[in-house]
Amino acid sequence: MTSAGHDDPHGHALPPPRTVEVAEGVYGYIQPDGSWWINNTGFVVGDSGVLCIDTCATEARTRAFLAAVDAVAGEGRRTLVNTHHHGDHTNGNWLLPYATVIGHERCRQAVLEMGIMRPDGLFEPVDWGNLAVAAPFVTFERRLNVYVDDLLVELHHFGTAAHTTNDVVAWIPERKVLFTGDLVFNGGTPFVLMGSVAGSLMVLDRLMEFGAEVLVPGHGPPCGPEMIDIVGEYLRFVQDAAAEATAAGISPLEAARQIDLGAYRSLTDPERIVGNLHRACAECVGARPGDPIDVAAAFLDMVTYNGGTPLRCLA
């Protein structure tokens, strides 16, 4: 099942999103090409209603996602889980006005503080549509069980910053399916500027313990647990580069310019190496997971690394 495709502002057609039944009654809504602001969502269908996992960056993309949910499940009660606060996963929350919206306590705080971002100076222009802030209003700290009929969906936060300070995964043990949010990227460069390199590596170890057979990552096609190892390898690569840069006294931007990305060059959004080095270098000199650092400076450095032009965004 597919929805209408999207065109980027420079005339390149993207494949349409796909609704994929990854297990009985469990669906991933996969949005190519998974680059900046183009995320995956998902939903779990029961007789009594639907649990949705995340919304999308723009009004149009979220409406297309909700139409895909309705096409499978029909109308009925909706519950929504946000895996973290970033706008590509929460901007569309307001389009489910009667849903119970669940997230980590720090997710709620971050959505309210951040509001709706339209960062057109940093990214290529996007038609964001009509958006309004709608933060989670049912929150938890470490663990919450949600049921779709009798099917258990476990929501977990692992007590450390990783991709952000408020990452939540949705684990469906009976179906062996794990919705990872942006703790896992498949085909895209992982991004931990607003979280932690060290914390991400710890959380990836915890993800392996679930024994999932299918992962729905925050960006990119559904995959197996081997993708957890691949993300971990990239983050250890970043840690090693940051240690060398810190010892040499050079900046994250200069270090990124000197790095040979090698096998990671083919990942989408390679400029994220700069943001990741900002976080990793801060940790090399004592920053704890999730400690505030200059995120604005890191994004400006990513633009500089990109030749001074806005970052590619096809949302």
PDB file of C-alpha atoms in Angstrom:
ATOM      1  CA  MET A   1       0.000   0.000   0.000  1.00  0.00           C
ATOM      2  CA  THR A   2       1.403   3.410  -0.914  1.00  0.00           C
ATOM      3  CA  SER A   3       0.586   7.091  -0.589  1.00  0.00           C
ATOM      4  CA  ALA A   4       1.237   9.850  -3.063  1.00  0.00           C
ATOM      5  CA  GLY A   5       4.867  10.689  -3.738  1.00  0.00           C
ATOM      6  CA  HIS A   6       6.543  13.960  -2.851  1.00  0.00           C
ATOM      7  CA  ASP A   7       8.623  16.287  -5.003  1.00  0.00           C
ATOM      8  CA  ASP A   8      11.511  18.239  -3.564  1.00  0.00           C
ATOM      9  CA  PRO A   9      11.770  21.987  -4.326  1.00  0.00           C
ATOM     10  CA  HIS A  10      14.529  21.319  -6.869  1.00  0.00           C
ATOM     11  CA  GLY A  11      12.378  19.075  -9.033  1.00  0.00           C
ATOM     12  CA  HIS A  12      13.515  15.617  -7.948  1.00  0.00           C
ATOM     13  CA  ALA A  13      10.679  13.154  -7.402  1.00  0.00           C
ATOM     14  CA  LEU A  14      10.899  10.958  -4.323  1.00  0.00           C
ATOM     15  CA  PRO A  15       9.311   7.504  -4.180  1.00  0.00           C
ATOM     16  CA  PRO A  16       6.001   7.502  -2.306  1.00  0.00           C
ATOM     17  CA  PRO A  17       5.801   6.356   1.316  1.00  0.00           C
ATOM     18  CA  ARG A  18       5.073   2.658   1.836  1.00  0.00           C
ATOM     19  CA  THR A  19       2.850   0.998   4.423  1.00  0.00           C
ATOM     20  CA  VAL A  20       4.568  -2.280   5.318  1.00  0.00           C
ATOM     21  CA  GLU A  21       3.037  -4.955   7.557  1.00  0.00           C
ATOM     22  CA  VAL A  22       6.161  -6.034   9.438  1.00  0.00           C
ATOM     23  CA  ALA A  23       4.230  -8.474  11.674  1.00  0.00           C
ATOM     24  CA  GLU A  24       0.604  -9.377  12.234  1.00  0.00           C
ATOM     25  CA  GLY A  25      -1.259  -6.142  12.889  1.00  0.00           C
ATOM     26  CA  VAL A  26       1.983  -4.110  13.108  1.00  0.00           C
ATOM     27  CA  TYR A  27       2.813  -1.634  10.358  1.00  0.00           C
ATOM     28  CA  GLY A  28       5.741   0.574   9.467  1.00  0.00           C
ATOM     29  CA  TYR A  29       5.054   3.693   7.433  1.00  0.00           C
ATOM     30  CA  ILE A  30       8.320   4.109   5.542  1.00  0.00           C
ATOM     31  CA  GLN A  31       9.140   7.455   3.934  1.00  0.00           C
ATOM     32  CA  PRO A  32      11.929   7.499   1.355  1.00  0.00           C
ATOM     33  CA  ASP A  33      14.593   8.680   1.255  1.00  0.00           C
ATOM     34  CA  GLY A  34      14.953   8.935   5.032  1.00  0.00           C
ATOM     35  CA  SER A  35      17.203  12.002   4.950  1.00  0.00           C
ATOM     36  CA  TRP A  36      16.805  15.237   6.939  1.00  0.00           C
ATOM     37  CA  TRP A  37      13.200  15.658   8.202  1.00  0.00           C
ATOM     38  CA  ILE A  38      11.909  12.551   6.338  1.00  0.00           C
ATOM     39  CA  ASN A  39      11.166  10.041   9.102  1.00  0.00           C
ATOM     40  CA  ASN A  40       9.373   6.760   9.547  1.00  0.00           C
ATOM     41  CA  THR A  41       6.250   6.309  11.614  1.00  0.00           C
ATOM     42  CA  GLY A  42       4.184   3.223  12.372  1.00  0.00           C
ATOM     43  CA  PHE A  43       1.023   1.878  13.900  1.00  0.00           C
ATOM     44  CA  VAL A  44      -0.398  -1.151  15.668  1.00  0.00           C
ATOM     45  CA  VAL A  45      -3.983  -2.125  14.849  1.00  0.00           C
ATOM     46  CA  GLY A  46      -6.536  -3.685  17.200  1.00  0.00           C
ATOM     47  CA  ASP A  47     -10.292  -4.074  17.300  1.00  0.00           C
ATOM     48  CA  SER A  48     -10.531  -1.329  19.926  1.00  0.00           C
ATOM     49  CA  GLY A  49      -8.299   1.226  18.204  1.00  0.00           C
ATOM     50  CA  VAL A  50      -4.865   2.034  16.872  1.00  0.00           C
ATOM     51  CA  LEU A  51      -1.576   2.922  18.525  1.00  0.00           C
ATOM     52  CA  CYS A  52       0.366   5.311  16.277  1.00  0.00           C
ATOM     53  CA  ILE A  53       4.103   5.780  16.693  1.00  0.00           C
ATOM     54  CA  ASP A  54       5.223   9.317  15.788  1.00  0.00           C
ATOM     55  CA  THR A  55       3.914  11.818  13.259  1.00  0.00           C
ATOM     56  CA  CYS A  56       5.768  13.657  10.488  1.00  0.00           C
ATOM     57  CA  ALA A  57       7.574  16.934   9.839  1.00  0.00           C
ATOM     58  CA  THR A  58       4.993  18.642   7.637  1.00  0.00           C
ATOM     59  CA  GLU A  59       1.238  18.931   7.514  1.00  0.00           C
ATOM     60  CA  ALA A  60       1.047  17.186   4.130  1.00  0.00           C
ATOM     61  CA  ARG A  61       3.231  14.249   5.172  1.00  0.00           C
ATOM     62  CA  THR A  62       1.305  13.759   8.408  1.00  0.00           C
ATOM     63  CA  ARG A  63      -2.059  13.865   6.635  1.00  0.00           C
ATOM     64  CA  ALA A  64      -0.774  11.235   4.195  1.00  0.00           C
ATOM     65  CA  PHE A  65       0.333   9.057   7.121  1.00  0.00           C
ATOM     66  CA  LEU A  66      -3.040   9.349   8.849  1.00  0.00           C
ATOM     67  CA  ALA A  67      -4.812   8.495   5.587  1.00  0.00           C
ATOM     68  CA  ALA A  68      -2.673   5.361   5.378  1.00  0.00           C
ATOM     69  CA  VAL A  69      -3.677   4.434   8.940  1.00  0.00           C
ATOM     70  CA  ASP A  70      -7.359   4.964   8.119  1.00  0.00           C
ATOM     71  CA  ALA A  71      -7.030   2.858   4.964  1.00  0.00           C
ATOM     72  CA  VAL A  72      -5.885  -0.110   7.044  1.00  0.00           C
ATOM     73  CA  ALA A  73      -7.788   0.354  10.295  1.00  0.00           C
ATOM     74  CA  GLY A  74     -10.778   2.541   9.511  1.00  0.00           C
ATOM     75  CA  GLU A  75     -11.886   5.225  11.904  1.00  0.00           C
ATOM     76  CA  GLY A  76     -11.684   4.774  15.646  1.00  0.00           C
ATOM     77  CA  ARG A  77      -9.778   5.544  18.799  1.00  0.00           C
ATOM     78  CA  ARG A  78      -6.180   6.668  18.390  1.00  0.00           C
ATOM     79  CA  THR A  79      -3.290   6.656  20.825  1.00  0.00           C
ATOM     80  CA  LEU A  80      -0.009   8.324  19.834  1.00  0.00           C
ATOM     81  CA  VAL A  81       3.516   7.688  21.125  1.00  0.00           C
ATOM     82  CA  ASN A  82       6.373  10.100  20.406  1.00  0.00           C
ATOM     83  CA  THR A  83       9.793   8.457  20.329  1.00  0.00           C
ATOM     84  CA  HIS A  84      11.502  11.831  20.978  1.00  0.00           C
ATOM     85  CA  HIS A  85      10.890  15.552  20.614  1.00  0.00           C
ATOM     86  CA  HIS A  86      12.370  16.368  17.195  1.00  0.00           C
ATOM     87  CA  GLY A  87       9.951  18.050  14.830  1.00  0.00           C
ATOM     88  CA  ASP A  88      10.066  15.352  12.166  1.00  0.00           C
ATOM     89  CA  HIS A  89       8.480  13.057  14.766  1.00  0.00           C
ATOM     90  CA  THR A  90       6.168  15.525  16.561  1.00  0.00           C
ATOM     91  CA  ASN A  91       5.184  18.449  14.299  1.00  0.00           C
ATOM     92  CA  GLY A  92       2.111  16.569  13.097  1.00  0.00           C
ATOM     93  CA  ASN A  93       0.811  15.689  16.573  1.00  0.00           C
ATOM     94  CA  TRP A  94      -1.850  18.380  16.400  1.00  0.00           C
ATOM     95  CA  LEU A  95      -3.542  16.533  13.529  1.00  0.00           C
ATOM     96  CA  LEU A  96      -4.672  13.871  16.024  1.00  0.00           C
ATOM     97  CA  PRO A  97      -6.704  16.222  18.243  1.00  0.00           C
ATOM     98  CA  TYR A  98      -8.570  13.474  20.107  1.00  0.00           C
ATOM     99  CA  ALA A  99      -5.647  11.108  20.602  1.00  0.00           C
ATOM    100  CA  THR A 100      -3.928  10.397  23.891  1.00  0.00           C
ATOM    101  CA  VAL A 101      -0.337  11.550  23.277  1.00  0.00           C
ATOM    102  CA  ILE A 102       2.370   9.707  25.236  1.00  0.00           C
ATOM    103  CA  GLY A 103       6.057  10.528  25.558  1.00  0.00           C
ATOM    104  CA  HIS A 104       8.926  10.830  27.968  1.00  0.00           C
ATOM    105  CA  GLU A 105       8.630  13.671  30.481  1.00  0.00           C
ATOM    106  CA  ARG A 106      11.623  15.423  28.895  1.00  0.00           C
ATOM    107  CA  CYS A 107      10.015  14.988  25.465  1.00  0.00           C
ATOM    108  CA  ARG A 108       7.045  17.017  26.648  1.00  0.00           C
ATOM    109  CA  GLN A 109       9.314  19.702  28.067  1.00  0.00           C
ATOM    110  CA  ALA A 110      11.425  19.889  24.905  1.00  0.00           C
ATOM    111  CA  VAL A 111       8.433  20.128  22.550  1.00  0.00           C
ATOM    112  CA  LEU A 112       6.980  22.978  24.593  1.00  0.00           C
ATOM    113  CA  GLU A 113      10.322  24.793  24.761  1.00  0.00           C
ATOM    114  CA  MET A 114      11.224  24.273  21.106  1.00  0.00           C
ATOM    115  CA  GLY A 115       7.833  24.885  19.522  1.00  0.00           C
ATOM    116  CA  ILE A 116       7.464  24.425  15.769  1.00  0.00           C
ATOM    117  CA  MET A 117      10.790  24.989  14.025  1.00  0.00           C
ATOM    118  CA  ARG A 118      11.020  26.130  10.404  1.00  0.00           C
ATOM    119  CA  PRO A 119      14.806  26.233   9.980  1.00  0.00           C
ATOM    120  CA  ASP A 120      14.852  27.373   6.347  1.00  0.00           C
ATOM    121  CA  GLY A 121      18.162  29.179   6.758  1.00  0.00           C
ATOM    122  CA  LEU A 122      19.910  25.938   7.647  1.00  0.00           C
ATOM    123  CA  PHE A 123      17.976  23.624   5.319  1.00  0.00           C
ATOM    124  CA  GLU A 124      16.665  23.876   1.795  1.00  0.00           C
ATOM    125  CA  PRO A 125      13.140  25.375   1.764  1.00  0.00           C
ATOM    126  CA  VAL A 126      10.259  23.153   2.867  1.00  0.00           C
ATOM    127  CA  ASP A 127       6.494  23.617   2.597  1.00  0.00           C
ATOM    128  CA  TRP A 128       5.748  22.990   6.264  1.00  0.00           C
ATOM    129  CA  GLY A 129       2.009  23.677   5.970  1.00  0.00           C
ATOM    130  CA  ASN A 130      -0.178  24.559   8.921  1.00  0.00           C
ATOM    131  CA  LEU A 131       1.433  23.301  12.133  1.00  0.00           C
ATOM    132  CA  ALA A 132       0.731  23.830  15.823  1.00  0.00           C
ATOM    133  CA  VAL A 133       2.416  22.633  18.999  1.00  0.00           C
ATOM    134  CA  ALA A 134       0.852  19.539  20.591  1.00  0.00           C
ATOM    135  CA  ALA A 135       3.118  18.036  23.238  1.00  0.00           C
ATOM    136  CA  PRO A 136       2.681  14.657  24.935  1.00  0.00           C
ATOM    137  CA  PHE A 137       0.358  14.982  27.911  1.00  0.00           C
ATOM    138  CA  VAL A 138       0.790  11.486  29.332  1.00  0.00           C
ATOM    139  CA  THR A 139       4.436  11.135  30.360  1.00  0.00           C
ATOM    140  CA  PHE A 140       6.685   8.603  32.033  1.00  0.00           C
ATOM    141  CA  GLU A 141      10.304   8.240  33.096  1.00  0.00           C
ATOM    142  CA  ARG A 142      11.570   4.703  32.445  1.00  0.00           C
ATOM    143  CA  ARG A 143       8.833   2.224  31.447  1.00  0.00           C
ATOM    144  CA  LEU A 144       5.182   2.260  30.426  1.00  0.00           C
ATOM    145  CA  ASN A 145       2.992  -0.593  29.141  1.00  0.00           C
ATOM    146  CA  VAL A 146       0.364   0.185  26.507  1.00  0.00           C
ATOM    147  CA  TYR A 147      -2.090  -2.436  25.249  1.00  0.00           C
ATOM    148  CA  VAL A 148      -3.712  -2.676  21.829  1.00  0.00           C
ATOM    149  CA  ASP A 149      -6.500  -5.086  22.720  1.00  0.00           C
ATOM    150  CA  ASP A 150      -4.446  -7.824  24.429  1.00  0.00           C
ATOM    151  CA  LEU A 151      -1.202  -7.064  22.573  1.00  0.00           C
ATOM    152  CA  LEU A 152       1.445  -5.572  24.854  1.00  0.00           C
ATOM    153  CA  VAL A 153       3.552  -2.663  23.596  1.00  0.00           C
ATOM    154  CA  GLU A 154       6.366  -1.838  26.016  1.00  0.00           C
ATOM    155  CA  LEU A 155       7.706   1.723  26.007  1.00  0.00           C
ATOM    156  CA  HIS A 156      11.254   2.061  27.333  1.00  0.00           C
ATOM    157  CA  HIS A 157      13.588   4.938  28.155  1.00  0.00           C
ATOM    158  CA  PHE A 158      17.072   3.832  29.153  1.00  0.00           C
ATOM    159  CA  GLY A 159      18.047   6.493  31.669  1.00  0.00           C
ATOM    160  CA  THR A 160      20.650   8.267  29.532  1.00  0.00           C
ATOM    161  CA  ALA A 161      20.817  10.688  26.644  1.00  0.00           C
ATOM    162  CA  ALA A 162      21.463   8.997  23.297  1.00  0.00           C
ATOM    163  CA  HIS A 163      20.022  10.512  20.107  1.00  0.00           C
ATOM    164  CA  THR A 164      18.355  13.048  22.436  1.00  0.00           C
ATOM    165  CA  THR A 165      17.704  13.234  26.164  1.00  0.00           C
ATOM    166  CA  ASN A 166      14.234  11.701  25.782  1.00  0.00           C
ATOM    167  CA  ASP A 167      14.425   8.720  23.421  1.00  0.00           C
ATOM    168  CA  VAL A 168      11.716   6.074  23.757  1.00  0.00           C
ATOM    169  CA  VAL A 169      11.476   2.743  21.952  1.00  0.00           C
ATOM    170  CA  ALA A 170       8.323   0.700  21.416  1.00  0.00           C
ATOM    171  CA  TRP A 171       8.930  -3.040  21.864  1.00  0.00           C
ATOM    172  CA  ILE A 172       6.251  -5.568  20.915  1.00  0.00           C
ATOM    173  CA  PRO A 173       7.531  -8.812  22.448  1.00  0.00           C
ATOM    174  CA  GLU A 174       4.815 -11.074  21.039  1.00  0.00           C
ATOM    175  CA  ARG A 175       5.658  -9.905  17.508  1.00  0.00           C
ATOM    176  CA  LYS A 176       9.456  -9.481  18.019  1.00  0.00           C
ATOM    177  CA  VAL A 177       9.209  -5.975  16.508  1.00  0.00           C
ATOM    178  CA  LEU A 178      11.100  -2.946  17.838  1.00  0.00           C
ATOM    179  CA  PHE A 179      10.367   0.643  16.820  1.00  0.00           C
ATOM    180  CA  THR A 180      13.673   2.350  17.591  1.00  0.00           C
ATOM    181  CA  GLY A 181      13.012   5.984  16.798  1.00  0.00           C
ATOM    182  CA  ASP A 182      16.247   7.724  15.817  1.00  0.00           C
ATOM    183  CA  LEU A 183      18.437   5.504  17.948  1.00  0.00           C
ATOM    184  CA  VAL A 184      18.869   3.577  14.678  1.00  0.00           C
ATOM    185  CA  PHE A 185      19.273   4.921  11.133  1.00  0.00           C
ATOM    186  CA  ASN A 186      19.335   2.545   8.174  1.00  0.00           C
ATOM    187  CA  GLY A 187      21.222   4.066   5.253  1.00  0.00           C
ATOM    188  CA  GLY A 188      21.537   7.463   6.916  1.00  0.00           C
ATOM    189  CA  THR A 189      24.288   8.966   9.038  1.00  0.00           C
ATOM    190  CA  PRO A 190      23.462   8.554  12.746  1.00  0.00           C
ATOM    191  CA  PHE A 191      23.082  11.867  14.579  1.00  0.00           C
ATOM    192  CA  VAL A 192      23.740  12.415  18.288  1.00  0.00           C
ATOM    193  CA  LEU A 193      24.462  16.151  18.545  1.00  0.00           C
ATOM    194  CA  MET A 194      21.594  16.656  21.012  1.00  0.00           C
ATOM    195  CA  GLY A 195      22.283  13.504  23.013  1.00  0.00           C
ATOM    196  CA  SER A 196      25.465  11.532  23.548  1.00  0.00           C
ATOM    197  CA  VAL A 197      27.910   9.312  21.705  1.00  0.00           C
ATOM    198  CA  ALA A 198      28.749   7.326  24.834  1.00  0.00           C
ATOM    199  CA  GLY A 199      25.096   7.161  25.868  1.00  0.00           C
ATOM    200  CA  SER A 200      24.076   5.976  22.419  1.00  0.00           C
ATOM    201  CA  LEU A 201      26.562   3.113  22.553  1.00  0.00           C
ATOM    202  CA  MET A 202      25.181   2.038  25.923  1.00  0.00           C
ATOM    203  CA  VAL A 203      21.604   2.181  24.644  1.00  0.00           C
ATOM    204  CA  LEU A 204      22.473   0.201  21.500  1.00  0.00           C
ATOM    205  CA  ASP A 205      23.698  -2.600  23.761  1.00  0.00           C
ATOM    206  CA  ARG A 206      20.331  -2.515  25.522  1.00  0.00           C
ATOM    207  CA  LEU A 207      18.498  -2.714  22.200  1.00  0.00           C
ATOM    208  CA  MET A 208      20.324  -5.932  21.349  1.00  0.00           C
ATOM    209  CA  GLU A 209      19.017  -7.495  24.551  1.00  0.00           C
ATOM    210  CA  PHE A 210      15.410  -7.391  23.306  1.00  0.00           C
ATOM    211  CA  GLY A 211      16.082 -10.099  20.730  1.00  0.00           C
ATOM    212  CA  ALA A 212      14.065  -8.277  18.077  1.00  0.00           C
ATOM    213  CA  GLU A 213      13.698  -9.912  14.678  1.00  0.00           C
ATOM    214  CA  VAL A 214      12.452  -6.757  12.899  1.00  0.00           C
ATOM    215  CA  LEU A 215      13.468  -3.168  13.564  1.00  0.00           C
ATOM    216  CA  VAL A 216      11.574  -0.160  12.258  1.00  0.00           C
ATOM    217  CA  PRO A 217      14.260   2.544  12.431  1.00  0.00           C
ATOM    218  CA  GLY A 218      13.559   6.245  12.675  1.00  0.00           C
ATOM    219  CA  HIS A 219      14.842   6.675   9.115  1.00  0.00           C
ATOM    220  CA  GLY A 220      15.380   4.111   6.367  1.00  0.00           C
ATOM    221  CA  PRO A 221      13.864   0.716   5.504  1.00  0.00           C
ATOM    222  CA  PRO A 222      12.905  -1.900   8.123  1.00  0.00           C
ATOM    223  CA  CYS A 223      15.861  -4.077   8.970  1.00  0.00           C
ATOM    224  CA  GLY A 224      17.218  -6.726  11.291  1.00  0.00           C
ATOM    225  CA  PRO A 225      19.220  -6.313  14.501  1.00  0.00           C
ATOM    226  CA  GLU A 226      22.484  -6.265  12.557  1.00  0.00           C
ATOM    227  CA  MET A 227      21.834  -2.560  11.920  1.00  0.00           C
ATOM    228  CA  ILE A 228      22.386  -1.892  15.629  1.00  0.00           C
ATOM    229  CA  ASP A 229      25.972  -3.079  15.244  1.00  0.00           C
ATOM    230  CA  ILE A 230      26.478  -0.941  12.140  1.00  0.00           C
ATOM    231  CA  VAL A 231      25.311   2.208  13.954  1.00  0.00           C
ATOM    232  CA  GLY A 232      27.597   1.325  16.847  1.00  0.00           C
ATOM    233  CA  GLU A 233      30.583   0.940  14.528  1.00  0.00           C
ATOM    234  CA  TYR A 234      29.991   4.418  13.114  1.00  0.00           C
ATOM    235  CA  LEU A 235      29.726   5.960  16.575  1.00  0.00           C
ATOM    236  CA  ARG A 236      32.964   4.318  17.704  1.00  0.00           C
ATOM    237  CA  PHE A 237      34.563   5.744  14.549  1.00  0.00           C
ATOM    238  CA  VAL A 238      33.361   9.183  15.677  1.00  0.00           C
ATOM    239  CA  GLN A 239      34.699   8.630  19.206  1.00  0.00           C
ATOM    240  CA  ASP A 240      38.137   7.698  17.895  1.00  0.00           C
ATOM    241  CA  ALA A 241      38.229  10.731  15.596  1.00  0.00           C
ATOM    242  CA  ALA A 242      37.174  13.023  18.440  1.00  0.00           C
ATOM    243  CA  ALA A 243      39.896  11.673  20.705  1.00  0.00           C
ATOM    244  CA  GLU A 244      42.504  12.381  18.019  1.00  0.00           C
ATOM    245  CA  ALA A 245      41.123  15.879  17.368  1.00  0.00           C
ATOM    246  CA  THR A 246      41.076  16.735  21.073  1.00  0.00           C
ATOM    247  CA  ALA A 247      44.656  15.554  21.517  1.00  0.00           C
ATOM    248  CA  ALA A 248      45.722  17.630  18.502  1.00  0.00           C
ATOM    249  CA  GLY A 249      43.814  20.708  19.665  1.00  0.00           C
ATOM    250  CA  ILE A 250      41.786  21.095  16.472  1.00  0.00           C
ATOM    251  CA  SER A 251      38.130  22.011  16.129  1.00  0.00           C
ATOM    252  CA  PRO A 252      35.320  19.588  15.213  1.00  0.00           C
ATOM    253  CA  LEU A 253      34.949  21.305  11.832  1.00  0.00           C
ATOM    254  CA  GLU A 254      38.645  21.034  11.037  1.00  0.00           C
ATOM    255  CA  ALA A 255      38.685  17.427  12.200  1.00  0.00           C
ATOM    256  CA  ALA A 256      35.708  16.635   9.961  1.00  0.00           C
ATOM    257  CA  ARG A 257      37.481  18.164   6.974  1.00  0.00           C
ATOM    258  CA  GLN A 258      40.490  15.927   7.580  1.00  0.00           C
ATOM    259  CA  ILE A 259      38.540  12.694   8.110  1.00  0.00           C
ATOM    260  CA  ASP A 260      38.208  10.092   5.391  1.00  0.00           C
ATOM    261  CA  LEU A 261      34.644   8.854   5.887  1.00  0.00           C
ATOM    262  CA  GLY A 262      35.461   5.696   3.977  1.00  0.00           C
ATOM    263  CA  ALA A 263      32.536   3.278   4.029  1.00  0.00           C
ATOM    264  CA  TYR A 264      30.368   5.907   5.742  1.00  0.00           C
ATOM    265  CA  ARG A 265      30.648   8.341   2.824  1.00  0.00           C
ATOM    266  CA  SER A 266      27.694   6.678   1.095  1.00  0.00           C
ATOM    267  CA  LEU A 267      25.340   7.345   4.008  1.00  0.00           C
ATOM    268  CA  THR A 268      22.883  10.179   3.503  1.00  0.00           C
ATOM    269  CA  ASP A 269      23.592  13.508   5.216  1.00  0.00           C
ATOM    270  CA  PRO A 270      27.359  12.963   5.692  1.00  0.00           C
ATOM    271  CA  GLU A 271      27.737  16.488   7.104  1.00  0.00           C
ATOM    272  CA  ARG A 272      26.393  15.095  10.372  1.00  0.00           C
ATOM    273  CA  ILE A 273      29.961  14.038  11.097  1.00  0.00           C
ATOM    274  CA  VAL A 274      30.544  17.659  12.174  1.00  0.00           C
ATOM    275  CA  GLY A 275      27.664  17.716  14.645  1.00  0.00           C
ATOM    276  CA  ASN A 276      28.602  14.313  15.972  1.00  0.00           C
ATOM    277  CA  LEU A 277      32.193  15.500  16.517  1.00  0.00           C
ATOM    278  CA  HIS A 278      30.944  18.542  18.407  1.00  0.00           C
ATOM    279  CA  ARG A 279      29.241  16.173  20.851  1.00  0.00           C
ATOM    280  CA  ALA A 280      32.059  13.615  20.951  1.00  0.00           C
ATOM    281  CA  CYS A 281      34.751  16.271  21.487  1.00  0.00           C
ATOM    282  CA  ALA A 282      32.720  17.756  24.330  1.00  0.00           C
ATOM    283  CA  GLU A 283      32.562  14.313  25.932  1.00  0.00           C
ATOM    284  CA  CYS A 284      36.339  13.983  25.533  1.00  0.00           C
ATOM    285  CA  VAL A 285      36.768  16.981  27.851  1.00  0.00           C
ATOM    286  CA  GLY A 286      34.222  15.884  30.428  1.00  0.00           C
ATOM    287  CA  ALA A 287      30.713  16.633  29.150  1.00  0.00           C
ATOM    288  CA  ARG A 288      28.154  14.168  30.426  1.00  0.00           C
ATOM    289  CA  PRO A 289      25.450  12.639  28.199  1.00  0.00           C
ATOM    290  CA  GLY A 290      22.903  15.289  27.327  1.00  0.00           C
ATOM    291  CA  ASP A 291      24.849  18.225  28.761  1.00  0.00           C
ATOM    292  CA  PRO A 292      24.058  21.449  26.875  1.00  0.00           C
ATOM    293  CA  ILE A 293      26.521  22.370  24.128  1.00  0.00           C
ATOM    294  CA  ASP A 294      26.341  25.020  21.390  1.00  0.00           C
ATOM    295  CA  VAL A 295      23.969  23.301  18.967  1.00  0.00           C
ATOM    296  CA  ALA A 296      23.580  26.431  16.817  1.00  0.00           C
ATOM    297  CA  ALA A 297      27.343  26.629  16.281  1.00  0.00           C
ATOM    298  CA  ALA A 298      27.423  22.947  15.341  1.00  0.00           C
ATOM    299  CA  PHE A 299      24.719  23.426  12.694  1.00  0.00           C
ATOM    300  CA  LEU A 300      26.531  26.446  11.270  1.00  0.00           C
ATOM    301  CA  ASP A 301      29.673  24.318  11.053  1.00  0.00           C
ATOM    302  CA  MET A 302      27.686  21.643   9.212  1.00  0.00           C
ATOM    303  CA  VAL A 303      26.576  24.262   6.678  1.00  0.00           C
ATOM    304  CA  THR A 304      30.184  25.402   6.307  1.00  0.00           C
ATOM    305  CA  TYR A 305      31.291  21.785   5.781  1.00  0.00           C
ATOM    306  CA  ASN A 306      28.540  21.571   3.140  1.00  0.00           C
ATOM    307  CA  GLY A 307      30.201  24.353   1.158  1.00  0.00           C
ATOM    308  CA  GLY A 308      28.249  27.160   2.788  1.00  0.00           C
ATOM    309  CA  THR A 309      24.953  26.110   1.253  1.00  0.00           C
ATOM    310  CA  PRO A 310      21.814  25.012   3.165  1.00  0.00           C
ATOM    311  CA  LEU A 311      21.638  21.331   4.021  1.00  0.00           C
ATOM    312  CA  ARG A 312      19.767  19.061   1.610  1.00  0.00           C
ATOM    313  CA  CYS A 313      16.156  18.650   2.735  1.00  0.00           C
ATOM    314  CA  LEU A 314      13.422  17.084   0.616  1.00  0.00           C
ATOM    315  CA  ALA A 315      10.625  17.056   3.191  1.00  0.00           C
TER     316      ALA A 315
END
